[in-house]
Short mmCIF file of C-alpha atoms and ligand atoms in Angstrom, two decimals:
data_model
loop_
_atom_site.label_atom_id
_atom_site.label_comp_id
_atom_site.label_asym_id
_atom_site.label_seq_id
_atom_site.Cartn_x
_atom_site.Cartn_y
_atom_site.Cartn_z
CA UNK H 1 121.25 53.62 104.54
CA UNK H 2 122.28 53.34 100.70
CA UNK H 3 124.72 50.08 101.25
CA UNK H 4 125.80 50.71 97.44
CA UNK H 5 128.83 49.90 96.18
CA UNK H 6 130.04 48.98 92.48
CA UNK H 7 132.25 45.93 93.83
CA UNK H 8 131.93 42.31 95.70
CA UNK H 9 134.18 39.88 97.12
CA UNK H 10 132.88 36.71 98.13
CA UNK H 11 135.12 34.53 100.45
CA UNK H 12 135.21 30.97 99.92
CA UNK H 13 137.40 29.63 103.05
CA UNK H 14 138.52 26.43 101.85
CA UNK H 15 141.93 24.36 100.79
CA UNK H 16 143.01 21.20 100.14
CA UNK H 17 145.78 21.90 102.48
CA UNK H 18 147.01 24.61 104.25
CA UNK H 19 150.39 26.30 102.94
CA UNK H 20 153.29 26.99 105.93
CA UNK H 21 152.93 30.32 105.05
CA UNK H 22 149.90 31.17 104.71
CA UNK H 23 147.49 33.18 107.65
CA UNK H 24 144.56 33.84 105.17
CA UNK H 25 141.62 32.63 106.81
CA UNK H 26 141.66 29.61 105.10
CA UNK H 27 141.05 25.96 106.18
CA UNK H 28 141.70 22.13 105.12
CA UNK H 29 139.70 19.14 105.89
CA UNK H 30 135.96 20.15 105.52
CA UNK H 31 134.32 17.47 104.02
CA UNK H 32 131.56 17.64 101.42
CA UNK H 33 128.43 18.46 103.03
CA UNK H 34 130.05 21.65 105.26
CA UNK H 35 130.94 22.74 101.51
CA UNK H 36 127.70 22.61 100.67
CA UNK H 37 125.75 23.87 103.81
CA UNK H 38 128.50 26.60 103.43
CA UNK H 39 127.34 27.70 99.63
CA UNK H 40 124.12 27.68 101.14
CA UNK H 41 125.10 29.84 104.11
CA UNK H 42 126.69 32.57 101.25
CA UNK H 43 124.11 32.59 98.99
CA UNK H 44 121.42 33.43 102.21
CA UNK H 45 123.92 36.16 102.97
CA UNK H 46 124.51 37.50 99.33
CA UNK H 47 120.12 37.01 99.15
CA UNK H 48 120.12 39.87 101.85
CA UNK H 49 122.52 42.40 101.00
CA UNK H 50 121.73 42.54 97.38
CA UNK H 51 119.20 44.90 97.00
CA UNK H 52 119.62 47.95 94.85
CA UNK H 53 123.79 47.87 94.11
CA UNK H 54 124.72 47.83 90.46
CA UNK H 55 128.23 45.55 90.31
CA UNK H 56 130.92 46.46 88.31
CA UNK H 57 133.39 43.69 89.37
CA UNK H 58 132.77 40.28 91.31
CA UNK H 59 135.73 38.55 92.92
CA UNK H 60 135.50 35.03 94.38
CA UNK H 61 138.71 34.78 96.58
CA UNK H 62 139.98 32.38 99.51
CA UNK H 63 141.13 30.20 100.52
CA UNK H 64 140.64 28.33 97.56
CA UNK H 65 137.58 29.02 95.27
CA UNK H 66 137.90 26.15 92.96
CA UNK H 67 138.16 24.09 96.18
CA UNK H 68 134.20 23.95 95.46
CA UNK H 69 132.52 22.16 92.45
CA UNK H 70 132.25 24.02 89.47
CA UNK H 71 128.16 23.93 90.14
CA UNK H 72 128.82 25.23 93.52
CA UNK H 73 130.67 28.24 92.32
CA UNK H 74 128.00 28.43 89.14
CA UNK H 75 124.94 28.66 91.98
CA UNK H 76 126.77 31.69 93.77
CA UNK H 77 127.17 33.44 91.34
CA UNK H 78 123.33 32.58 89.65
CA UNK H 79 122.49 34.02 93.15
CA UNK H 80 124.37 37.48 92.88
CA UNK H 81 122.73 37.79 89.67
CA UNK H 82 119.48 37.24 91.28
CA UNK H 83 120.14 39.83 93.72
CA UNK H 84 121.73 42.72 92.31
CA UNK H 85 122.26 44.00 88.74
CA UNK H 86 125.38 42.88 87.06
CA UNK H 87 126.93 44.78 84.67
CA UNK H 88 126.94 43.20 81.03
CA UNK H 89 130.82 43.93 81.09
CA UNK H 90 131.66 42.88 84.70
CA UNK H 91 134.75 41.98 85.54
CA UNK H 92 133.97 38.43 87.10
CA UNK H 93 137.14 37.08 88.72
CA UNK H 94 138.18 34.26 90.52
CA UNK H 95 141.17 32.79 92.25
CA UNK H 96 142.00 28.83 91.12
CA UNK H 97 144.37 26.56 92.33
CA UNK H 98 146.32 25.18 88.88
CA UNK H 99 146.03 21.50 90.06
CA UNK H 100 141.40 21.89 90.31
CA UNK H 101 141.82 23.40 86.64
CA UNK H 102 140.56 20.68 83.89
CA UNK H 103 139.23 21.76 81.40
CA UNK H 104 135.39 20.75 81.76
CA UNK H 105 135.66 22.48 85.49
CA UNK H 106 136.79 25.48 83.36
CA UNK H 107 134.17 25.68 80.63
CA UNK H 108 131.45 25.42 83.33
CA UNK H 109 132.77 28.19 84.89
CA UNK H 110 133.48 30.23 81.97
CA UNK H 111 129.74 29.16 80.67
CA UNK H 112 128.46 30.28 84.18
CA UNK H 113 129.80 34.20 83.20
CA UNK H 114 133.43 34.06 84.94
CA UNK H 115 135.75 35.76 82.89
CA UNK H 116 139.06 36.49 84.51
CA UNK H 117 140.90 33.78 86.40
CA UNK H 118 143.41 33.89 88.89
CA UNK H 119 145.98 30.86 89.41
CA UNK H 120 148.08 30.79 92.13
CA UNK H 121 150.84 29.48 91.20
CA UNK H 122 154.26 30.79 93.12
CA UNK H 123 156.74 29.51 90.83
CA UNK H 124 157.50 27.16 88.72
CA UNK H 125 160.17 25.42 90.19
CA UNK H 126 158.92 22.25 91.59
CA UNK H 127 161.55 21.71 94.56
CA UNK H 128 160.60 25.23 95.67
CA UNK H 129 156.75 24.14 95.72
CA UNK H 130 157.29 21.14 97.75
CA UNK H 131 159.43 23.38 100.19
CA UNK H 132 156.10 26.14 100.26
CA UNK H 133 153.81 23.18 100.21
CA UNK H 134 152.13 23.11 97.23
CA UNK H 135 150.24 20.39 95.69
CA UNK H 136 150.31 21.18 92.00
CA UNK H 137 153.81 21.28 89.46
CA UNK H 138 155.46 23.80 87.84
CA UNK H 139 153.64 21.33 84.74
CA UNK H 140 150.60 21.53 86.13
CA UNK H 141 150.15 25.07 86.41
CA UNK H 142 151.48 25.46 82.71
CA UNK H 143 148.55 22.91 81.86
CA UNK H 144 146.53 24.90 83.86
CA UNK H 145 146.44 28.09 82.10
CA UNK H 146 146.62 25.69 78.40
CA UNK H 147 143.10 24.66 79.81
CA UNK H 148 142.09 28.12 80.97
CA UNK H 149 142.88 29.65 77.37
CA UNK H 150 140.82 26.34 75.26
CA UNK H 151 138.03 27.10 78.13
CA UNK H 152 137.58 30.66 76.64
CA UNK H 153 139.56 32.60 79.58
CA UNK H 154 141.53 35.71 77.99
CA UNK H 155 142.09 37.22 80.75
CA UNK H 156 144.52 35.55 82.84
CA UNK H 157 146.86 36.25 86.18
CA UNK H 158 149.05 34.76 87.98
CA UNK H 159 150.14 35.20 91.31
CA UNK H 160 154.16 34.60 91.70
CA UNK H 161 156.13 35.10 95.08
CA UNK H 162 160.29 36.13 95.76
CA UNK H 163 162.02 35.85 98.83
CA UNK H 164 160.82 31.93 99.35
CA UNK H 165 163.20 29.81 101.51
CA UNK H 166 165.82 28.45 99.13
CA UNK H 167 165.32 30.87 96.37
CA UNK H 168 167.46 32.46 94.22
CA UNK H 169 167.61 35.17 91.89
CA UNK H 170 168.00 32.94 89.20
CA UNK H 171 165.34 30.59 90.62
CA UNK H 172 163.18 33.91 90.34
CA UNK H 173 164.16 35.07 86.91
CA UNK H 174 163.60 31.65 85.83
CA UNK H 175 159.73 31.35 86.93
CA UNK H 176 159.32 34.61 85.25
CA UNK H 177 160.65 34.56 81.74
CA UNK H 178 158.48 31.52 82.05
CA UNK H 179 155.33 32.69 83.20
CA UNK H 180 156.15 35.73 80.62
CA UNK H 181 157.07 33.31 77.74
CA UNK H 182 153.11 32.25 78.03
CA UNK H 183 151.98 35.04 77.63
CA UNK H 184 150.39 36.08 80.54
CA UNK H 185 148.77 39.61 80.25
CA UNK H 186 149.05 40.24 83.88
CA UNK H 187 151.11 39.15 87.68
CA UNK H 188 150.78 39.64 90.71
CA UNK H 189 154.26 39.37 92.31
CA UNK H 190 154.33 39.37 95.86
CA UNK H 191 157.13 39.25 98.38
CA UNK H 192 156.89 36.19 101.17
CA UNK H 193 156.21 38.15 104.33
CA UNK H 194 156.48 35.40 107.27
CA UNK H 195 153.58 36.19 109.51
CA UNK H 196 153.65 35.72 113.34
CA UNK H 197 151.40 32.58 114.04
CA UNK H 198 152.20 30.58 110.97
CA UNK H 199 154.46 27.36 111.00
CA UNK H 200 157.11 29.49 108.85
CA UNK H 201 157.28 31.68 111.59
CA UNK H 202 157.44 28.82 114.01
CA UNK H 203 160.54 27.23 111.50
CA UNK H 204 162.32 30.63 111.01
CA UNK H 205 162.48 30.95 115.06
CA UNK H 206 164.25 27.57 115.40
CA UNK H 207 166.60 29.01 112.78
CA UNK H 208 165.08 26.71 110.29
CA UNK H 209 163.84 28.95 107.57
CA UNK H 210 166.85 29.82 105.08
CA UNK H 211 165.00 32.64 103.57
CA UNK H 212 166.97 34.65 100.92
CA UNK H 213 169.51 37.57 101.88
CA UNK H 214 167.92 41.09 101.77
CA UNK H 215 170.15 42.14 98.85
CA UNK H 216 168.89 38.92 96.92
CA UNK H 217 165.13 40.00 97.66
CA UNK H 218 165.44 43.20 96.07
CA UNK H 219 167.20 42.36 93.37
CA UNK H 220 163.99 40.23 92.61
CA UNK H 221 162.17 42.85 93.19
CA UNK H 222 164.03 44.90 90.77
CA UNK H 223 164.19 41.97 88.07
CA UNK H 224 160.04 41.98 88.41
CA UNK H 225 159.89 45.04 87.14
CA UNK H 226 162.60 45.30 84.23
CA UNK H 227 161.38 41.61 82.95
CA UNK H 228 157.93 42.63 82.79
CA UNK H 229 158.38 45.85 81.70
CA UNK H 230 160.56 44.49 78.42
CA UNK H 231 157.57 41.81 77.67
CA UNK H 232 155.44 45.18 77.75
CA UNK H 233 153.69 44.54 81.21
CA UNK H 234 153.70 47.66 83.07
CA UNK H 235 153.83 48.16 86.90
CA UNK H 236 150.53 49.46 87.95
CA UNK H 237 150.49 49.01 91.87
CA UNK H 238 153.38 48.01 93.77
CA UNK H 239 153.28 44.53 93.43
CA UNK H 240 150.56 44.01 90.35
CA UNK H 241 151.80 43.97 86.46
CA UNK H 242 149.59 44.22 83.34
CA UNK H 243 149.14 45.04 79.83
CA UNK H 244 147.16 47.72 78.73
CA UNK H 245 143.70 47.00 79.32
CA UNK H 246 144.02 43.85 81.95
CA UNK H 247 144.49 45.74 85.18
CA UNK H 248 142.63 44.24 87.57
CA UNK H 249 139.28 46.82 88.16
CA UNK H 250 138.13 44.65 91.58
CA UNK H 251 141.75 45.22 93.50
CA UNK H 252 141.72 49.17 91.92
CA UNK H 253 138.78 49.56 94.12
CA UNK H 254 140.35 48.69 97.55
CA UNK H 255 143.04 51.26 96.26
CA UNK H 256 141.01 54.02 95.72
CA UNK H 257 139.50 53.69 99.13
CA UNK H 258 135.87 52.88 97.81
CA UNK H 259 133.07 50.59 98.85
CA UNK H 260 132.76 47.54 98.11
CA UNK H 261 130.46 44.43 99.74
CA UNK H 262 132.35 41.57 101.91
CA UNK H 263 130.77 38.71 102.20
CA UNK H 264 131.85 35.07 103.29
CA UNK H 265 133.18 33.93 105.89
CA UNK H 266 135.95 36.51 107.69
CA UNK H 267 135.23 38.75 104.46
CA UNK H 268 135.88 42.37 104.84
CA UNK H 269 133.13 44.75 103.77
CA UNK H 270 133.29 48.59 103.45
CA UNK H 271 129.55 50.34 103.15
CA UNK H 272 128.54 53.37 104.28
CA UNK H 273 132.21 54.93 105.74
CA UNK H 274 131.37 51.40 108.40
CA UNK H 275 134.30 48.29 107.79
CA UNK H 276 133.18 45.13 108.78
CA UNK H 277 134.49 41.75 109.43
CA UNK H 278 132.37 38.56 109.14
CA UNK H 279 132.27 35.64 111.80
CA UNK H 280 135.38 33.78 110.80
CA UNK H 281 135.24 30.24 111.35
CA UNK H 282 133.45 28.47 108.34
CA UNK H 283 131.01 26.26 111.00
CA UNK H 284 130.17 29.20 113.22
CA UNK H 285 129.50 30.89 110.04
CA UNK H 286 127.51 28.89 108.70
CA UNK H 287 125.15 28.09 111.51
CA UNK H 288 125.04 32.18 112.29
CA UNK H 289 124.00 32.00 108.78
CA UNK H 290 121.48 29.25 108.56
CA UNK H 291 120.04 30.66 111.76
CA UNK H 292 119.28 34.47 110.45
CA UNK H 293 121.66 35.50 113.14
CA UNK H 294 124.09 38.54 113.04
CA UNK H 295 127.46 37.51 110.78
CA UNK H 296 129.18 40.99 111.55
CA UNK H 297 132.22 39.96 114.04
CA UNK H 298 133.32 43.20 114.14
CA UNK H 299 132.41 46.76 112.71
CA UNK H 300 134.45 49.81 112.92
CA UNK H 301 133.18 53.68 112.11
CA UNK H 302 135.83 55.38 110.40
CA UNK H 303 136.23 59.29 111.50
CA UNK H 304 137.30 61.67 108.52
CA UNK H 305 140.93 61.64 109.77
CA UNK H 306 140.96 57.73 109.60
CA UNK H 307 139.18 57.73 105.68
CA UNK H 308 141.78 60.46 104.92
CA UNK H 309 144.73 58.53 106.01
CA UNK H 310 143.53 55.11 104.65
CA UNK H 311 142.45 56.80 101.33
CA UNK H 312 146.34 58.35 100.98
CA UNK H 313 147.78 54.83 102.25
CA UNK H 314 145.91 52.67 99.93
CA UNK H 315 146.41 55.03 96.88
CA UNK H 316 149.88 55.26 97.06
CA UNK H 317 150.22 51.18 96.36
CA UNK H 318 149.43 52.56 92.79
CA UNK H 319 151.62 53.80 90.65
CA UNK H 320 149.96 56.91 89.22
CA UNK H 321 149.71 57.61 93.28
CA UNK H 322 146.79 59.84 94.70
CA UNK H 323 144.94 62.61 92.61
CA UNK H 324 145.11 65.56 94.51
CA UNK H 325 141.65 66.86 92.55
CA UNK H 326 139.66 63.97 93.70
CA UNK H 327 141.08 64.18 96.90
CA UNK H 328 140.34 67.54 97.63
CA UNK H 329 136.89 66.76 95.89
CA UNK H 330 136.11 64.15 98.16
CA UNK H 331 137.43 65.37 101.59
CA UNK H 332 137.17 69.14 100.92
CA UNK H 333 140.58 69.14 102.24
CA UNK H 334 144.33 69.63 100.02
CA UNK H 335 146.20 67.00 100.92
CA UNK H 336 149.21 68.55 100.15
CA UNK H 337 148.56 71.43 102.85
CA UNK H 338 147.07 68.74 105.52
CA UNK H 339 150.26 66.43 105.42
CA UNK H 340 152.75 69.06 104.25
CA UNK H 341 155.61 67.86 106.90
CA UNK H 342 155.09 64.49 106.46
CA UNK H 343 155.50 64.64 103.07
CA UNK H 344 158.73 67.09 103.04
CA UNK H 345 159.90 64.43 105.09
CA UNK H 346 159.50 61.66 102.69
CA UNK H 347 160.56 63.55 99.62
CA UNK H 348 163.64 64.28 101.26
CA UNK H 349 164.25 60.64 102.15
CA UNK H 350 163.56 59.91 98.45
CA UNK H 351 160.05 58.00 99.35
CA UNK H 352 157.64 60.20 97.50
CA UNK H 353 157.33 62.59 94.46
CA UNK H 354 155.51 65.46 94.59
CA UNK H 355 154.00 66.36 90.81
CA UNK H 356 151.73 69.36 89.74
CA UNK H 357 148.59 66.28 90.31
CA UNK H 358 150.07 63.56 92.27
CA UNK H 359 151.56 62.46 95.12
CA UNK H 360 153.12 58.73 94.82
CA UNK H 361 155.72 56.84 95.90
CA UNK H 362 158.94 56.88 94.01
CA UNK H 363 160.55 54.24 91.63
CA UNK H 364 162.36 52.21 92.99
CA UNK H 365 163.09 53.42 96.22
CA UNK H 366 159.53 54.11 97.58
CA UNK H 367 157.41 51.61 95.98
CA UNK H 368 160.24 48.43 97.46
CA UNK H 369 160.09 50.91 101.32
CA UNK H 370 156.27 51.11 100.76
CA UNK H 371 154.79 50.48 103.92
CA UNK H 372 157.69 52.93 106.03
CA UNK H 373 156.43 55.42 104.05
CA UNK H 374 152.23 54.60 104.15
CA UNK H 375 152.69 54.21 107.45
CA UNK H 376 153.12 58.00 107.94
CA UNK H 377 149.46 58.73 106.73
CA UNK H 378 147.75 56.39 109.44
S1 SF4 Y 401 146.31 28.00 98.84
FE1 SF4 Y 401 146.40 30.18 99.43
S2 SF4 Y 401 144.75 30.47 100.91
FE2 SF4 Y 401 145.09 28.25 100.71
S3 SF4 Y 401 146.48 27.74 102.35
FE3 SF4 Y 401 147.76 28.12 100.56
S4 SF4 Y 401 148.26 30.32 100.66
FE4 SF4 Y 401 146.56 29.95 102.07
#
């Protein structure tokens, strides 16, 4: 078995606290030395599953990366280099929390090879990130990305959310002609989707949650794209905006359907046509780990039919949509001819477009009704 793949996310588990909204597998309260049994435990996993995979892209996501010591995160990644060739131009990401962010944390890291960072910051309105439960400021993150720049970091994202409890279109607008204003050559902007099991859920089902009116949430949705696009961002995937050039290459790989290594606790890797799922719990982990024991909690084969469906699902988050060339190339099968009702359907709804190469998901009808309409390929 070839387990190669160009791309690697590495799942580091832990928070300071845990957001109300948040069903990541992510956890709050382990104290120092599970941390650092933990970086053991990943770097004896990444020690295995190294061998013979040339990495384009590296992404350290959570949880909460820079929940660890800088040295922590610095020996991880010393041990993927160990392991498997890096490319000199790999795109070596990771996702920070603004309020871990000084600027000697960020030097190390930026020393260590990192060289796109990730701050999750929400918004900038400081009532709003009590009310979502974050620790940092609106200041802070500002500081943050001061720091990140003076530490060497070009290129920069932010993650932003719409549709919070309280929020307003205004509220919105005003968190993004900020985060804009700095400069930032690429966002993430992501809808809140309140997920079954988390206390948001819990709070909207005692009526406690005043989330914004539907109209309100997609006229944010709109306003992401016309702000962005008039600071010269453009929409790449439905919810990711950058300038030419700083397009995130890790997250274009989960698009495109290819494989990529998973490992961490509860990562998701994709090898071989096989998805698997890691042990979840950061202690069971760990001692699976530690032990030499099996870390795969689940695997799933996926048929031709399933790759098919995933590959047309996935790749019509992006903008430019799905190449029919390279998917006939890779499945021997027109997509066009092997979904033709489904997508006469959606055209005529106004989902999808049709063009001489592509299919992909119209603007902005489709891309806000995404999942209705991905949902037909699965
Ligand atoms: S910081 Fe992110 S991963 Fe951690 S609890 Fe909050 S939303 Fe979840």
């Amino acid at each position: 078995m070839s387990r190669s793949a160009s791309a690697l996310y590495l799942h580091i588990p832990f928070c300071s606290r845990k957001c109300g909204y948040c069903d990541f597998n992510a956890y709050s309260g382990y104290k120092d030395g599970t941390k650092a049994r933990y970086v053991e435990a990943l770097c004896r996993e990444i020690a295995a599953a190294g061998e013979g995979s040339a990495l384009q892209t590296i992404f350290f996501g959570g949880g909460t990366p820079t929940n660890l010591e800088a040295p922590a995160l610095v020996q991880i990644l010393s041990t993927v280099k160990s392991h498997f060739t890096v490319a000199s131009d790999a795109e070596i990401s990771l996702e920070a929390n603004p309020s871990d962010a000084d600027l000697p944390y960020l030097e190390t890291l930026r020393a260590a090879g990192f060289n796109r960072i990730s701050f999750g910051v929400q918004t900038f309105n400081d009532s709003l990130l009590k009310l979502i439960d974050r620790e940092h400021s609106g200041e802070a993150a500002r500081q943050a990305i001061v720091h990140a720049r003076a530490a060497g970091f070009e290129n920069l994202s932010l993650d932003l959310m719409f549709g919070l409890p309280r929020q307003t279109v205004s509220d919105f607008e005003r968190t993004l002609e900020t985060a804009l204003t700095l400069d930032i050559p690429h966002l993430s902007i992501y809808g809140l989707i309140v997920e079954e099991g988390t206390p948001f859920f819990a709070r909207r089902e005692r009526g406690k949650l005043p989330l914004p009116e539907e109209s309100a949430e997609a006229a944010m949705f709109s306003r992401a794209l016309e702000k962005t696009q008039a600071a010269g961002l453009a929409r790449y995937e439905i919810s990711n905006y950058a300038r030419p050039g700083f397009a995130c290459r890790h997250n274009r790989v989960y698009w495109r359907n290819e494989p990529y290594f998973g490992l961490g606790a509860g990562a998701t890797g994709y090898l071989d046509g096989v998805r698997r799922v890691n042990i979840r719990r950061p202690s069971a982990y760990i001692d699976a780990a530690l032990a030499g024991r099996e870390l795969a909690l689940e695997t799933e084969t996926l048929s031709a039919e399933e790759t098919m469906g995933e590959t047309m699902m996935l790749g019509l988050r992006l903008v430019e949509g799905v190449s029919l060339n390279d998917f006939a190339a890779r499945f021997g099968v027109r997509a066009e001819q092997h979904w033709a009702p489904t997508i006469a359907e959606l055209v005529a709804q106004g989902l999808l477009e049709h063009t001489p190469t592509h299919l992909r998901l119209t603007e902005p009808k489709g891309l806000f009704l995404a999942s209705e309409a991905m949902a037909k390929f699965i």
